[in-house]
GROMACS .gro file of C-alpha atoms in nm:
model
  354
    1MET     CA    1  -0.852   0.479   1.405
    2ASP     CA    2  -1.219   0.596   1.266
    3GLY     CA    3  -1.400   0.253   1.499
    4LEU     CA    4  -1.158   0.393   1.781
    5LEU     CA    5  -1.272   0.770   1.721
    6ALA     CA    6  -1.622   0.625   1.652
    7GLN     CA    7  -1.605   0.468   2.041
    8LEU     CA    8  -1.617   0.844   2.220
    9PRO     CA    9  -1.935   0.998   2.352
   10LYS     CA   10  -2.056   1.210   2.084
   11ARG     CA   11  -1.841   1.598   2.026
   12ARG     CA   12  -1.698   1.796   1.668
   13TYR     CA   13  -1.451   1.986   1.700
   14LEU     CA   14  -1.337   2.155   1.334
   15VAL     CA   15  -0.996   2.163   1.270
   16SER     CA   16  -0.883   2.383   0.999
   17SER     CA   17  -0.456   2.416   0.902
   18SER     CA   18  -0.220   2.660   0.792
   19ASP     CA   19   0.038   2.604   0.486
   20ILE     CA   20   0.290   2.276   0.533
   21PRO     CA   21   0.544   2.397   0.337
   22ASP     CA   22   0.865   2.126   0.229
   23GLU     CA   23   1.144   2.422   0.422
   24THR     CA   24   1.408   2.176   0.211
   25ARG     CA   25   1.277   2.263  -0.025
   26SER     CA   26   1.343   1.926  -0.212
   27VAL     CA   27   1.044   1.683  -0.216
   28SER     CA   28   0.726   1.885  -0.439
   29VAL     CA   29   0.417   1.701  -0.292
   30GLY     CA   30   0.025   1.883  -0.168
   31ALA     CA   31   0.125   1.834   0.175
   32ASP     CA   32  -0.196   2.083   0.270
   33ASP     CA   33  -0.442   1.845   0.052
   34MET     CA   34  -0.262   1.448   0.192
   35LEU     CA   35  -0.359   1.634   0.529
   36VAL     CA   36  -0.671   1.683   0.471
   37ASN     CA   37  -0.722   1.309   0.303
   38ALA     CA   38  -0.586   1.171   0.580
   39LEU     CA   39  -0.799   1.384   0.822
   40ASN     CA   40  -1.150   1.277   0.653
   41GLN     CA   41  -1.052   0.928   0.590
   42MET     CA   42  -0.999   0.894   1.000
   43ASN     CA   43  -1.344   1.041   1.097
   44ARG     CA   44  -1.584   0.947   0.819
   45LYS     CA   45  -1.770   0.722   1.092
   46SER     CA   46  -1.747   0.950   1.405
   47GLY     CA   47  -1.733   1.260   1.221
   48ARG     CA   48  -1.562   1.403   1.586
   49TYR     CA   49  -1.298   1.569   1.349
   50VAL     CA   50  -1.417   1.815   1.046
   51PHE     CA   51  -1.178   2.005   0.839
   52LEU     CA   52  -1.344   2.325   0.819
   53ASP     CA   53  -1.182   2.492   0.469
   54GLN     CA   54  -1.230   2.865   0.442
   55ALA     CA   55  -1.034   3.187   0.336
   56ARG     CA   56  -0.748   3.232   0.605
   57ILE     CA   57  -0.389   3.428   0.618
   58SER     CA   58  -0.111   3.145   0.700
   59GLY     CA   59   0.192   3.276   0.697
   60PHE     CA   60   0.445   3.226   0.909
   61GLY     CA   61   0.281   2.897   1.022
   62GLN     CA   62   0.029   3.020   1.186
   63LEU     CA   63  -0.364   3.049   1.140
   64GLU     CA   64  -0.535   3.343   1.086
   65LEU     CA   65  -0.829   3.464   0.930
   66ILE     CA   66  -0.926   3.707   0.638
   67THR     CA   67  -1.058   4.018   0.889
   68THR     CA   68  -1.389   4.065   0.630
   69ARG     CA   69  -1.554   3.659   0.676
   70LYS     CA   70  -1.901   3.797   0.710
   71LYS     CA   71  -2.078   3.753   1.017
   72GLY     CA   72  -2.169   3.457   1.218
   73GLU     CA   73  -1.871   3.338   0.941
   74VAL     CA   74  -1.770   2.913   1.131
   75LYS     CA   75  -1.389   3.015   1.354
   76PRO     CA   76  -1.185   2.682   1.376
   77ASN     CA   77  -1.117   2.495   1.794
   78LEU     CA   78  -0.826   2.354   1.669
   79TYR     CA   79  -0.601   2.417   1.385
   80ILE     CA   80  -0.295   2.200   1.270
   81ARG     CA   81   0.071   2.365   1.106
   82GLY     CA   82   0.377   2.125   1.007
   83ALA     CA   83   0.640   2.143   0.740
   84ILE     CA   84   0.809   1.895   0.578
   85SER     CA   85   1.089   1.988   0.818
   86GLN     CA   86   1.444   1.715   0.695
   87VAL     CA   87   1.593   1.517   0.383
   88ASP     CA   88   1.898   1.369   0.457
   89SER     CA   89   2.013   1.190   0.077
   90ASP     CA   90   2.248   0.965   0.115
   91THR     CA   91   2.308   0.839   0.433
   92ALA     CA   92   2.459   0.558   0.393
   93VAL     CA   93   2.584   0.374   0.102
   94ARG     CA   94   2.674  -0.012   0.015
   95ASN     CA   95   2.893  -0.080  -0.328
   96ALA     CA   96   2.939  -0.419  -0.437
   97SER     CA   97   3.144  -0.510  -0.791
   98ILE     CA   98   3.225  -0.803  -0.914
   99GLY     CA   99   3.373  -0.894  -1.264
  100HIS     CA  100   3.572  -1.146  -1.457
  101ASP     CA  101   3.866  -1.084  -1.755
  102LEU     CA  102   3.922  -1.379  -1.935
  103ASP     CA  103   4.264  -1.496  -2.161
  104GLY     CA  104   4.053  -1.477  -2.491
  105ASP     CA  105   3.892  -1.360  -2.854
  106ARG     CA  106   3.625  -1.530  -2.860
  107GLY     CA  107   3.290  -1.452  -2.648
  108PHE     CA  108   3.187  -1.287  -2.430
  109THR     CA  109   3.561  -1.252  -2.232
  110THR     CA  110   3.494  -0.955  -2.020
  111SER     CA  111   3.180  -0.848  -1.748
  112LEU     CA  112   3.264  -0.608  -1.480
  113TYR     CA  113   2.896  -0.558  -1.269
  114ARG     CA  114   2.835  -0.256  -0.969
  115ASN     CA  115   2.551  -0.356  -0.702
  116SER     CA  116   2.505  -0.030  -0.496
  117ARG     CA  117   2.236   0.059  -0.166
  118THR     CA  118   2.149   0.401  -0.034
  119LEU     CA  119   1.996   0.491   0.216
  120SER     CA  120   1.767   0.907   0.299
  121VAL     CA  121   1.565   1.083   0.531
  122VAL     CA  122   1.191   1.243   0.529
  123SER     CA  123   1.092   1.363   0.837
  124VAL     CA  124   0.772   1.574   0.935
  125ASP     CA  125   0.690   1.778   1.247
  126LEU     CA  126   0.338   1.803   1.300
  127HIS     CA  127   0.167   2.052   1.557
  128LEU     CA  128  -0.187   2.105   1.742
  129VAL     CA  129  -0.254   2.397   1.827
  130GLN     CA  130  -0.602   2.582   1.944
  131TYR     CA  131  -0.736   2.925   1.807
  132PRO     CA  132  -0.785   3.218   1.800
  133SER     CA  133  -0.458   3.123   2.142
  134ARG     CA  134  -0.228   2.997   1.925
  135GLN     CA  135  -0.152   2.813   2.227
  136VAL     CA  136   0.047   2.425   2.139
  137LEU     CA  137  -0.139   2.116   2.321
  138PRO     CA  138   0.032   1.972   2.509
  139GLY     CA  139   0.205   1.687   2.328
  140GLY     CA  140  -0.006   1.816   2.023
  141SER     CA  141   0.411   1.849   1.889
  142VAL     CA  142   0.514   1.521   1.688
  143SER     CA  143   0.793   1.390   1.457
  144ASN     CA  144   0.817   1.117   1.263
  145SER     CA  145   1.128   1.026   1.002
  146MET     CA  146   1.095   0.707   0.754
  147VAL     CA  147   1.347   0.583   0.550
  148VAL     CA  148   1.338   0.554   0.160
  149THR     CA  149   1.543   0.292  -0.082
  150ARG     CA  150   1.743   0.313  -0.381
  151ARG     CA  151   1.870  -0.001  -0.553
  152GLY     CA  152   2.086   0.003  -0.806
  153LEU     CA  153   2.288  -0.239  -1.050
  154THR     CA  154   2.497  -0.132  -1.288
  155GLY     CA  155   2.721  -0.355  -1.555
  156THR     CA  156   2.902  -0.413  -1.887
  157VAL     CA  157   2.935  -0.742  -2.026
  158GLY     CA  158   3.139  -0.746  -2.343
  159GLY     CA  159   3.316  -0.968  -2.574
  160THR     CA  160   3.408  -1.021  -2.955
  161ILE     CA  161   3.098  -1.243  -3.133
  162ALA     CA  162   3.212  -1.383  -3.515
  163SER     CA  163   3.451  -1.085  -3.626
  164ALA     CA  164   3.239  -0.803  -3.447
  165ASP     CA  165   3.282  -0.677  -3.109
  166ILE     CA  166   2.994  -0.671  -2.853
  167VAL     CA  167   2.932  -0.462  -2.548
  168ALA     CA  168   2.652  -0.536  -2.341
  169PRO     CA  169   2.542  -0.224  -2.036
  170ILE     CA  170   2.292  -0.352  -1.817
  171SER     CA  171   2.127  -0.087  -1.623
  172ILE     CA  172   1.851  -0.129  -1.320
  173VAL     CA  173   1.744   0.089  -1.089
  174ARG     CA  174   1.463   0.039  -0.843
  175LEU     CA  175   1.372   0.398  -0.588
  176GLU     CA  176   1.102   0.447  -0.326
  177SER     CA  177   0.923   0.741  -0.371
  178GLN     CA  178   0.989   1.023  -0.145
  179GLY     CA  179   0.605   1.206  -0.187
  180GLN     CA  180   0.523   0.860  -0.048
  181ALA     CA  181   0.676   0.881   0.232
  182VAL     CA  182   0.549   1.221   0.323
  183ARG     CA  183   0.173   1.115   0.278
  184ASN     CA  184   0.273   0.856   0.515
  185LEU     CA  185   0.402   1.045   0.785
  186ILE     CA  186   0.187   1.244   0.750
  187GLU     CA  187  -0.132   1.058   0.840
  188LEU     CA  188   0.084   0.865   1.057
  189GLY     CA  189   0.172   1.208   1.249
  190LEU     CA  190  -0.223   1.304   1.214
  191ILE     CA  191  -0.275   0.929   1.416
  192GLU     CA  192  -0.078   1.052   1.696
  193LEU     CA  193  -0.236   1.400   1.714
  194LEU     CA  194  -0.550   1.293   1.719
  195GLY     CA  195  -0.521   1.034   1.941
  196ARG     CA  196  -0.346   1.201   2.225
  197HIS     CA  197  -0.609   1.435   2.173
  198SER     CA  198  -0.875   1.278   2.233
  199GLY     CA  199  -0.771   1.018   2.426
  200VAL     CA  200  -0.780   0.645   2.261
  201PRO     CA  201  -0.527   0.368   2.227
  202TYR     CA  202  -0.462   0.523   1.897
  203TRP     CA  203  -0.105   0.243   1.885
  204GLN     CA  204  -0.301   0.005   1.806
  205CYS     CA  205  -0.340   0.147   1.451
  206LEU     CA  206  -0.028   0.142   1.419
  207ASN     CA  207   0.078  -0.188   1.495
  208GLY     CA  208  -0.010  -0.380   1.109
  209PRO     CA  209   0.166  -0.619   1.017
  210LYS     CA  210   0.545  -0.600   0.883
  211THR     CA  211   0.536  -0.498   0.471
  212ASP     CA  212   0.709  -0.820   0.263
  213ALA     CA  213   0.802  -0.581  -0.060
  214ARG     CA  214   1.013  -0.889  -0.234
  215GLY     CA  215   0.691  -1.110  -0.124
  216ALA     CA  216   0.480  -0.854  -0.224
  217GLU     CA  217   0.655  -0.879  -0.581
  218GLN     CA  218   0.609  -1.209  -0.602
  219ARG     CA  219   0.279  -1.323  -0.535
  220GLU     CA  220   0.221  -1.083  -0.786
  221ARG     CA  221   0.410  -1.258  -1.051
  222ARG     CA  222   0.211  -1.524  -1.028
  223PHE     CA  223   0.005  -1.351  -1.048
  224VAL     CA  224  -0.005  -1.213  -1.455
  225LEU     CA  225   0.199  -1.602  -1.462
  226HIS     CA  226  -0.109  -1.817  -1.355
  227GLY     CA  227  -0.438  -1.496  -1.324
  228ALA     CA  228  -0.721  -1.562  -1.160
  229ASP     CA  229  -0.924  -1.866  -0.989
  230ILE     CA  230  -1.269  -1.744  -1.066
  231THR     CA  231  -1.452  -1.983  -0.890
  232LEU     CA  232  -1.195  -1.947  -0.528
  233MET     CA  233  -1.258  -1.573  -0.611
  234GLN     CA  234  -1.656  -1.583  -0.595
  235GLN     CA  235  -1.652  -1.811  -0.324
  236GLN     CA  236  -1.479  -1.559  -0.102
  237LEU     CA  237  -1.727  -1.323  -0.241
  238ILE     CA  238  -2.010  -1.551  -0.099
  239ALA     CA  239  -1.848  -1.571   0.197
  240LEU     CA  240  -1.797  -1.165   0.212
  241GLY     CA  241  -2.161  -1.126   0.152
  242TYR     CA  242  -2.098  -0.934  -0.163
  243LEU     CA  243  -2.226  -1.219  -0.400
  244LYS     CA  244  -2.624  -1.458  -0.387
  245GLY     CA  245  -2.556  -1.816  -0.575
  246SER     CA  246  -2.308  -2.004  -0.592
  247ALA     CA  247  -1.974  -2.109  -0.797
  248THR     CA  248  -2.046  -2.095  -1.153
  249GLY     CA  249  -1.612  -2.059  -1.214
  250THR     CA  250  -1.726  -1.772  -1.477
  251LEU     CA  251  -1.696  -1.423  -1.473
  252ASP     CA  252  -2.066  -1.304  -1.551
  253GLY     CA  253  -2.217  -1.000  -1.512
  254PRO     CA  254  -2.320  -1.063  -1.128
  255THR     CA  255  -1.986  -1.141  -1.013
  256ARG     CA  256  -1.837  -0.817  -1.184
  257GLN     CA  257  -2.115  -0.651  -1.030
  258ALA     CA  258  -2.007  -0.803  -0.635
  259ILE     CA  259  -1.623  -0.690  -0.736
  260THR     CA  260  -1.749  -0.325  -0.794
  261ARG     CA  261  -1.910  -0.292  -0.498
  262PHE     CA  262  -1.633  -0.467  -0.315
  263GLU     CA  263  -1.354  -0.260  -0.430
  264VAL     CA  264  -1.619   0.044  -0.346
  265ALA     CA  265  -1.552  -0.095  -0.028
  266HIS     CA  266  -1.234  -0.117   0.058
  267HIS     CA  267  -1.159   0.221  -0.185
  268LEU     CA  268  -0.954   0.047  -0.416
  269ILE     CA  269  -1.043   0.079  -0.825
  270ALA     CA  270  -1.350   0.068  -0.884
  271ASP     CA  271  -1.383  -0.114  -1.213
  272GLY     CA  272  -1.510  -0.485  -1.164
  273VAL     CA  273  -1.170  -0.615  -1.375
  274PRO     CA  274  -1.030  -0.966  -1.148
  275ASP     CA  275  -0.689  -0.809  -1.050
  276PHE     CA  276  -0.391  -0.883  -0.764
  277ASP     CA  277  -0.518  -0.620  -0.551
  278LEU     CA  278  -0.813  -0.774  -0.518
  279MET     CA  279  -0.725  -1.093  -0.492
  280GLU     CA  280  -0.476  -0.958  -0.215
  281ARG     CA  281  -0.740  -0.825  -0.018
  282LEU     CA  282  -0.985  -1.079  -0.056
  283ASN     CA  283  -0.762  -1.362   0.075
  284ARG     CA  284  -0.710  -1.142   0.367
  285LEU     CA  285  -1.044  -1.109   0.413
  286ALA     CA  286  -1.148  -1.464   0.359
  287PRO     CA  287  -0.815  -1.679   0.368
  288LEU     CA  288  -0.889  -1.995   0.205
  289ASP     CA  289  -0.904  -2.211   0.553
  290THR     CA  290  -1.181  -2.020   0.668
  291LEU     CA  291  -1.407  -2.136   0.306
  292ALA     CA  292  -1.443  -2.532   0.353
  293SER     CA  293  -1.679  -2.401   0.695
  294THR     CA  294  -1.869  -2.147   0.523
  295PRO     CA  295  -2.250  -2.320   0.373
  296GLN     CA  296  -2.262  -2.300   0.060
  297PRO     CA  297  -2.645  -2.246  -0.034
  298THR     CA  298  -2.814  -2.567  -0.152
  299PRO     CA  299  -3.066  -2.630  -0.418
  300PRO     CA  300  -3.427  -2.592  -0.414
  301LYS     CA  301  -3.628  -2.890  -0.360
  302PRO     CA  302  -3.857  -2.964  -0.677
  303PRO     CA  303  -4.273  -2.950  -0.599
  304THR     CA  304  -4.408  -3.269  -0.395
  305GLY     CA  305  -4.576  -3.541  -0.650
  306THR     CA  306  -4.340  -3.487  -0.925
  307ALA     CA  307  -4.110  -3.827  -1.041
  308GLN     CA  308  -3.771  -3.825  -1.011
  309PRO     CA  309  -3.538  -3.924  -1.188
  310PRO     CA  310  -3.248  -4.205  -1.119
  311LYS     CA  311  -2.988  -4.039  -0.963
  312VAL     CA  312  -2.639  -4.145  -1.114
  313LYS     CA  313  -2.332  -4.103  -0.908
  314PRO     CA  314  -2.112  -3.929  -1.162
  315THR     CA  315  -1.759  -4.045  -1.230
  316PRO     CA  316  -1.497  -3.923  -1.218
  317PRO     CA  317  -1.283  -3.762  -1.459
  318PRO     CA  318  -0.861  -3.958  -1.443
  319VAL     CA  319  -0.648  -3.724  -1.385
  320ALA     CA  320  -0.356  -3.711  -1.494
  321PRO     CA  321  -0.004  -3.694  -1.319
  322ARG     CA  322   0.158  -3.376  -1.202
  323ALA     CA  323   0.492  -3.318  -1.188
  324ALA     CA  324   0.721  -3.214  -0.938
  325PRO     CA  325   0.709  -2.800  -0.842
  326ALA     CA  326   1.033  -2.685  -0.964
  327THR     CA  327   1.208  -2.486  -0.612
  328SER     CA  328   1.246  -2.193  -0.706
  329PRO     CA  329   1.549  -1.902  -0.519
  330GLN     CA  330   1.247  -1.660  -0.569
  331CYS     CA  331   1.002  -1.907  -0.356
  332VAL     CA  332   1.022  -1.755   0.014
  333ARG     CA  333   1.117  -1.954   0.300
  334GLY     CA  334   1.209  -2.313   0.083
  335GLU     CA  335   0.842  -2.297  -0.049
  336LYS     CA  336   0.740  -2.490  -0.361
  337CYS     CA  337   0.587  -2.343  -0.673
  338GLU     CA  338   0.598  -2.308  -1.049
  339GLY     CA  339   0.681  -2.120  -1.361
  340ILE     CA  340   0.828  -1.814  -1.162
  341TYR     CA  341   0.975  -1.542  -1.381
  342GLN     CA  342   1.257  -1.441  -1.255
  343ASN     CA  343   1.415  -1.046  -1.376
  344LEU     CA  344   1.745  -0.972  -1.509
  345TYR     CA  345   1.817  -0.829  -1.148
  346ASP     CA  346   1.749  -1.095  -1.057
  347PHE     CA  347   1.915  -1.370  -1.209
  348ILE     CA  348   2.239  -1.132  -1.186
  349LYS     CA  349   2.202  -1.123  -0.891
  350ASP     CA  350   2.141  -1.441  -0.753
  351ASP     CA  351   2.380  -1.626  -0.995
  352LEU     CA  352   2.622  -1.387  -0.857
  353ASP     CA  353   2.456  -1.380  -0.510
  354LEU     CA  354   2.548  -0.990  -0.403
   0.00000   0.00000   0.00000
């Protein structure tokens, strides 16, 4: 969005906002600050819409400047009002249960598992208003909703081992954040409002790749198990211009500094540590298939007239045979992958085909 706004003729609008309350009293978030942050991120290069923070009275969703302001105080051209307007909990519920009961007096003889999935809806409405007329601009109202999912697995396993009765309860819950949903909805609504007001093709910013949460979780597990390939990471940083020289395979000082510069530029936690988020962003900006075509730096030529040692062709080390990778149910689209860890939830879910 910032790139689209930067292509327009230079012009600046001062934007303020009234409070963005939670009218449902269900989501306690700082929606006002979310709006300010989203607005600034979308105008870092263009500076077309600048947030004006000032003393104000903003009751009833309208903006009133305090009359005791200093003479010549800057006034906004536009302001944004809105609210978290809807939270519908458990709009769809799906439950499935399975269990067994064996006629025996030893071992785990009884079990009961219950898989549940509930959907909730969060909505945010935003409006772009002229100041001081307080007229909502034509087409300056947007309303967006997001589905929040809650998944759970509960169960019990019981039986008798030796002379002791044992009951093992199981409870696993995965809940998506309603607060994060509000942040996403405010950013989405602001893209639409500013896009309509400025006349840029804002819909291009909404055609992002679909999020595969399960696939991302599997990739993160593989990263935790196997760690980062330092050589490959250095090659990607070199290709993107953050690191000079050649890949050494060592996490040295220059490499950490290059990682930190990359993290700062891409809004990651700037700690100089190769982690999953860093590798995800590097793989997106410098895919592996492009590294082969990247020219590698050539070593400096020795001075003319010096004796050259005979070149010895290195003998490649023997390659140990690798075991065929096992196919795991966690692999995506039947791909073969190694060492994939299954937690208890995935193991039971796949085993019971819930």
